[in-house]
Amino acid sequence: LAKASSPAPAKKPNPAAHEKTKRYLKLIEDVIDVIDNKFADADRVRSQRWSRARERLRSAKLRSDLEYHTAVAGALRELDDRFTRFMPPDELQALKSDLDGCMAGVGVIIAKCDRSRCVRVVDVLPRSPAAVAGVQAGQYITHIDGAEVTRMTIDDAQAALAGNPGTSVSVAVAADASSTANEKKLVRREFAVPSVQAVNVWDYAESDDGQRCVYLRVREFNSSTAGEARESLRRLNRAAVKRVRSSQAASQLQARPRKESELSALVLDLRGNAGGVLDEAVQFCRLLLPRRNLAIVAFETRDSGDMPRERSTWLSAARSRTALAESTPVYVLIDEMSASASEIVASALRDNCRAALLGRRSYGKGSVQAIMELADGSGFAVTVARYRTPHGQPISMENRVEPDVRARLPPPPDLAMATVDVDVGVNRLPGKVSESSKLASQANHHLAAELQLAQLIRRVLHPAYIRK
């Protein structure tokens, strides 16, 4: 007789695994709830693609954080919106630190060059490890820790440069994609990043008294940008008054000092500014709009039949006239890297006849993202609205912000070492800097930055580029 086989012993339930599964399902429901109720495009939410992705998420057997992250990231891609994306905890914390004005890493902003497949340095953050090592915007990174960047995606290159403070990374930097590269060892660390840099520029080309304009560069709109800009204008006004009084005392002039707060021009550089905190961009606009009830931006959401608008207020208009005279011309510089919040600022100032735009057309990002943090520390960015300019124009890749004057301008100068005053003029332009010592001496680096700024200001304020 065959011996009857005994039934296999039942598997004991694993309470820890059960709790982990419940936690993942709760996080997934939080993601689905936000997308279903807040995502800007209702048609995509009702689409079959999102419906299938939602069901796959709910039925997925998730056993680890990696599986959970992969599943949610894949589901969000089904919305076919490049700006709605999942962020693991480390990426979310890096974004929050960036928006708060703090960063950890080497301090370079990079982009992939389609022609050479190398990584181009778009910007170098002041006081960062890369800036201290002499890395400059416009240079190319050919190798990271010995690996060729031509084999990397832009995300791979960013991940290779990122890391914990105190760790090091070797980068090979060249003047262009075909030049010989010099290797630099960079030690990652945390550093504060001011979003605003500003200097007084005194132009002696027209008269010995000097015409003063302010060059103000905004790298991004973080949580303190509007306050930084307001304080920068006050600081430069105080420095200008002190300079003129000292000059008059030295020459024993009795003439009444002119009002330095009434500038000959304000040059606002938004090139390379990829956006940031929307509220700060609105407050920045209010700083420069001298009249109340001027439209800044309108938002188009799923819930609003009437588009809510942000406007200047009576109080902001009064403060604006204190910071900057209404008669002062404003020139805004934009390029193909100016996106989102910087496009809002440029459009608001031009549509309200407060500024002229110079440079190249913008990136074309006309959507607003909310950053949602989940209970496990991860999060996701979701498009919750699309915006329109004060004239009612949407902004997109097909409908970008066009400058009033198309111009190839010198790149933004490195003002990390600049003082509050820079003198330019026929006989007072900074001297030429020898190529051999350009990166060897801080004095020469400072001189090169002033020369670059002088060339930029002359180019912007040249009569052929002025639109009154």
Short mmCIF file of N, CA, C and O in Angstrom, two decimals, residues 52-113:
data_model
loop_
_atom_site.label_atom_id
_atom_site.label_comp_id
_atom_site.label_asym_id
_atom_site.label_seq_id
_atom_site.Cartn_x
_atom_site.Cartn_y
_atom_site.Cartn_z
N ARG A 52 -5.19 52.06 -15.83
CA ARG A 52 -4.46 50.79 -15.74
C ARG A 52 -3.28 50.90 -14.78
O ARG A 52 -3.00 49.97 -14.01
N ALA A 53 -2.58 52.03 -14.82
CA ALA A 53 -1.44 52.23 -13.91
C ALA A 53 -1.91 52.24 -12.46
O ALA A 53 -1.24 51.69 -11.57
N ARG A 54 -3.04 52.84 -12.20
CA ARG A 54 -3.59 52.90 -10.84
C ARG A 54 -3.93 51.50 -10.33
O ARG A 54 -3.63 51.15 -9.18
N GLU A 55 -4.53 50.67 -11.19
CA GLU A 55 -4.88 49.31 -10.78
C GLU A 55 -3.64 48.46 -10.56
O GLU A 55 -3.60 47.63 -9.64
N ARG A 56 -2.63 48.65 -11.39
CA ARG A 56 -1.38 47.90 -11.20
C ARG A 56 -0.73 48.26 -9.87
O ARG A 56 -0.19 47.40 -9.18
N LEU A 57 -0.78 49.54 -9.52
CA LEU A 57 -0.21 49.95 -8.24
C LEU A 57 -0.92 49.29 -7.08
O LEU A 57 -0.29 48.78 -6.13
N ARG A 58 -2.23 49.29 -7.12
CA ARG A 58 -3.01 48.76 -6.00
C ARG A 58 -2.85 47.24 -5.86
O ARG A 58 -3.00 46.71 -4.75
N SER A 59 -2.57 46.54 -6.94
CA SER A 59 -2.46 45.09 -6.88
C SER A 59 -1.01 44.60 -6.82
O SER A 59 -0.77 43.39 -6.78
N ALA A 60 -0.07 45.53 -6.81
CA ALA A 60 1.34 45.14 -6.82
C ALA A 60 1.74 44.48 -5.50
O ALA A 60 1.29 44.87 -4.42
N LYS A 61 2.58 43.44 -5.57
CA LYS A 61 3.13 42.77 -4.40
C LYS A 61 4.50 43.38 -4.11
O LYS A 61 5.51 43.01 -4.73
N LEU A 62 4.53 44.31 -3.21
CA LEU A 62 5.75 45.08 -2.93
C LEU A 62 6.41 44.56 -1.67
O LEU A 62 5.77 44.46 -0.61
N ARG A 63 7.70 44.26 -1.77
CA ARG A 63 8.41 43.68 -0.64
C ARG A 63 9.57 44.55 -0.15
O ARG A 63 10.20 44.22 0.85
N SER A 64 9.88 45.62 -0.87
CA SER A 64 11.01 46.46 -0.45
C SER A 64 10.77 47.91 -0.89
O SER A 64 9.91 48.18 -1.73
N ASP A 65 11.55 48.81 -0.30
CA ASP A 65 11.44 50.23 -0.67
C ASP A 65 11.77 50.43 -2.14
O ASP A 65 11.14 51.26 -2.82
N LEU A 66 12.75 49.69 -2.65
CA LEU A 66 13.13 49.84 -4.05
C LEU A 66 11.98 49.46 -4.97
O LEU A 66 11.70 50.16 -5.96
N GLU A 67 11.29 48.37 -4.66
CA GLU A 67 10.15 47.96 -5.48
C GLU A 67 9.04 49.00 -5.41
O GLU A 67 8.39 49.29 -6.43
N TYR A 68 8.81 49.54 -4.22
CA TYR A 68 7.78 50.59 -4.06
C TYR A 68 8.15 51.83 -4.87
O TYR A 68 7.32 52.38 -5.60
N HIS A 69 9.40 52.29 -4.77
CA HIS A 69 9.85 53.48 -5.52
C HIS A 69 9.71 53.25 -7.02
O HIS A 69 9.23 54.13 -7.75
N THR A 70 10.13 52.08 -7.48
CA THR A 70 10.07 51.78 -8.92
C THR A 70 8.62 51.75 -9.42
O THR A 70 8.31 52.27 -10.50
N ALA A 71 7.73 51.16 -8.62
CA ALA A 71 6.33 51.05 -9.03
C ALA A 71 5.67 52.41 -9.13
O ALA A 71 4.96 52.71 -10.11
N VAL A 72 5.88 53.27 -8.14
CA VAL A 72 5.25 54.60 -8.15
C VAL A 72 5.84 55.45 -9.27
O VAL A 72 5.10 56.15 -9.99
N ALA A 73 7.16 55.41 -9.45
CA ALA A 73 7.78 56.19 -10.52
C ALA A 73 7.24 55.77 -11.89
O ALA A 73 6.95 56.61 -12.75
N GLY A 74 7.07 54.46 -12.10
CA GLY A 74 6.54 53.99 -13.38
C GLY A 74 5.11 54.41 -13.59
O GLY A 74 4.72 54.76 -14.72
N ALA A 75 4.31 54.39 -12.52
CA ALA A 75 2.90 54.80 -12.66
C ALA A 75 2.79 56.28 -13.01
O ALA A 75 1.98 56.67 -13.85
N LEU A 76 3.61 57.12 -12.38
CA LEU A 76 3.54 58.56 -12.67
C LEU A 76 3.95 58.87 -14.10
O LEU A 76 3.47 59.84 -14.69
N ARG A 77 4.83 58.05 -14.66
CA ARG A 77 5.23 58.28 -16.05
C ARG A 77 4.07 58.07 -17.02
O ARG A 77 4.08 58.62 -18.13
N GLU A 78 3.07 57.29 -16.60
CA GLU A 78 1.91 57.06 -17.46
C GLU A 78 1.06 58.31 -17.66
O GLU A 78 0.20 58.35 -18.54
N LEU A 79 1.26 59.32 -16.82
CA LEU A 79 0.53 60.59 -17.00
C LEU A 79 1.09 61.40 -18.16
O LEU A 79 0.50 62.41 -18.56
N ASP A 80 2.27 61.00 -18.67
CA ASP A 80 2.88 61.66 -19.82
C ASP A 80 3.10 63.14 -19.57
O ASP A 80 2.83 63.99 -20.42
N ASP A 81 3.59 63.45 -18.35
CA ASP A 81 3.92 64.83 -17.98
C ASP A 81 5.35 64.81 -17.43
O ASP A 81 5.60 64.22 -16.37
N ARG A 82 6.25 65.43 -18.14
CA ARG A 82 7.67 65.34 -17.78
C ARG A 82 8.00 65.95 -16.43
O ARG A 82 9.05 65.65 -15.84
N PHE A 83 7.12 66.80 -15.91
CA PHE A 83 7.41 67.48 -14.64
C PHE A 83 6.73 66.82 -13.45
O PHE A 83 6.96 67.23 -12.31
N THR A 84 5.89 65.83 -13.68
CA THR A 84 5.31 65.04 -12.60
C THR A 84 6.19 63.81 -12.44
O THR A 84 6.26 62.96 -13.32
N ARG A 85 6.86 63.70 -11.29
CA ARG A 85 7.86 62.64 -11.13
C ARG A 85 7.98 62.25 -9.66
O ARG A 85 7.69 63.04 -8.76
N PHE A 86 8.44 61.05 -9.44
CA PHE A 86 8.66 60.54 -8.09
C PHE A 86 10.07 60.90 -7.63
O PHE A 86 11.01 60.96 -8.45
N MET A 87 10.24 61.14 -6.32
CA MET A 87 11.56 61.46 -5.76
C MET A 87 11.81 60.61 -4.52
O MET A 87 11.04 60.68 -3.56
N PRO A 88 12.86 59.79 -4.53
CA PRO A 88 13.26 59.07 -3.32
C PRO A 88 13.63 60.05 -2.21
O PRO A 88 13.83 61.25 -2.47
N PRO A 89 13.73 59.58 -0.96
CA PRO A 89 14.00 60.50 0.17
C PRO A 89 15.22 61.38 -0.01
O PRO A 89 15.17 62.58 0.28
N ASP A 90 16.33 60.84 -0.52
CA ASP A 90 17.54 61.66 -0.65
C ASP A 90 17.37 62.75 -1.70
O ASP A 90 17.83 63.88 -1.52
N GLU A 91 16.69 62.43 -2.80
CA GLU A 91 16.46 63.44 -3.84
C GLU A 91 15.51 64.52 -3.36
O GLU A 91 15.71 65.71 -3.64
N LEU A 92 14.49 64.14 -2.60
CA LEU A 92 13.55 65.13 -2.06
C LEU A 92 14.24 66.06 -1.08
O LEU A 92 14.03 67.28 -1.11
N GLN A 93 15.08 65.52 -0.22
CA GLN A 93 15.79 66.36 0.75
C GLN A 93 16.75 67.31 0.05
O GLN A 93 16.90 68.46 0.46
N ALA A 94 17.40 66.85 -1.03
CA ALA A 94 18.29 67.72 -1.79
C ALA A 94 17.51 68.87 -2.42
O ALA A 94 17.97 70.03 -2.43
N LEU A 95 16.32 68.58 -2.95
CA LEU A 95 15.50 69.63 -3.54
C LEU A 95 15.06 70.64 -2.49
O LEU A 95 15.11 71.85 -2.72
N LYS A 96 14.65 70.17 -1.31
CA LYS A 96 14.21 71.07 -0.25
C LYS A 96 15.36 71.96 0.22
O LYS A 96 15.18 73.15 0.47
N SER A 97 16.55 71.38 0.33
CA SER A 97 17.72 72.17 0.72
C SER A 97 18.04 73.23 -0.33
O SER A 97 18.38 74.37 0.00
N ASP A 98 17.90 72.85 -1.60
CA ASP A 98 18.16 73.79 -2.69
C ASP A 98 17.19 74.96 -2.63
O ASP A 98 17.57 76.13 -2.76
N LEU A 99 15.90 74.67 -2.40
CA LEU A 99 14.90 75.74 -2.33
C LEU A 99 15.06 76.60 -1.09
O LEU A 99 14.61 77.74 -1.05
N ASP A 100 15.72 76.04 -0.05
CA ASP A 100 16.00 76.81 1.17
C ASP A 100 17.30 77.61 1.07
O ASP A 100 17.66 78.33 2.00
N GLY A 101 18.01 77.46 -0.05
CA GLY A 101 19.26 78.20 -0.25
C GLY A 101 20.49 77.49 0.27
O GLY A 101 21.53 78.12 0.44
N CYS A 102 20.41 76.19 0.54
CA CYS A 102 21.56 75.42 0.99
C CYS A 102 21.77 74.24 0.04
O CYS A 102 20.80 73.70 -0.50
N MET A 103 23.03 73.86 -0.14
CA MET A 103 23.33 72.74 -1.02
C MET A 103 24.47 71.92 -0.43
O MET A 103 25.26 72.41 0.37
N ALA A 104 24.51 70.66 -0.83
CA ALA A 104 25.64 69.80 -0.50
C ALA A 104 26.11 69.16 -1.79
O ALA A 104 25.31 68.65 -2.57
N GLY A 105 27.40 69.20 -2.03
CA GLY A 105 27.95 68.63 -3.26
C GLY A 105 29.16 69.42 -3.70
O GLY A 105 29.89 69.98 -2.88
N VAL A 106 29.37 69.50 -5.03
CA VAL A 106 30.52 70.22 -5.56
C VAL A 106 30.14 71.58 -6.12
O VAL A 106 31.00 72.42 -6.37
N GLY A 107 28.82 71.81 -6.39
CA GLY A 107 28.38 73.15 -6.76
C GLY A 107 28.43 73.49 -8.23
O GLY A 107 28.74 74.64 -8.58
N VAL A 108 28.14 72.53 -9.11
CA VAL A 108 28.07 72.83 -10.54
C VAL A 108 26.69 72.48 -11.07
O VAL A 108 26.06 71.53 -10.62
N ILE A 109 26.22 73.29 -12.01
CA ILE A 109 25.00 73.00 -12.75
C ILE A 109 25.44 72.59 -14.15
O ILE A 109 26.19 73.32 -14.82
N ILE A 110 24.98 71.42 -14.59
CA ILE A 110 25.51 70.85 -15.82
C ILE A 110 24.40 70.56 -16.83
O ILE A 110 23.22 70.48 -16.47
N ALA A 111 24.80 70.42 -18.08
CA ALA A 111 23.88 70.02 -19.16
C ALA A 111 24.67 69.16 -20.13
O ALA A 111 25.90 69.26 -20.23
N LYS A 112 23.96 68.31 -20.84
CA LYS A 112 24.61 67.42 -21.81
C LYS A 112 24.72 68.11 -23.16
O LYS A 112 23.76 68.69 -23.66
N CYS A 113 25.91 68.07 -23.74
CA CYS A 113 26.13 68.64 -25.07
C CYS A 113 25.81 67.57 -26.11
O CYS A 113 26.45 66.51 -26.14
#
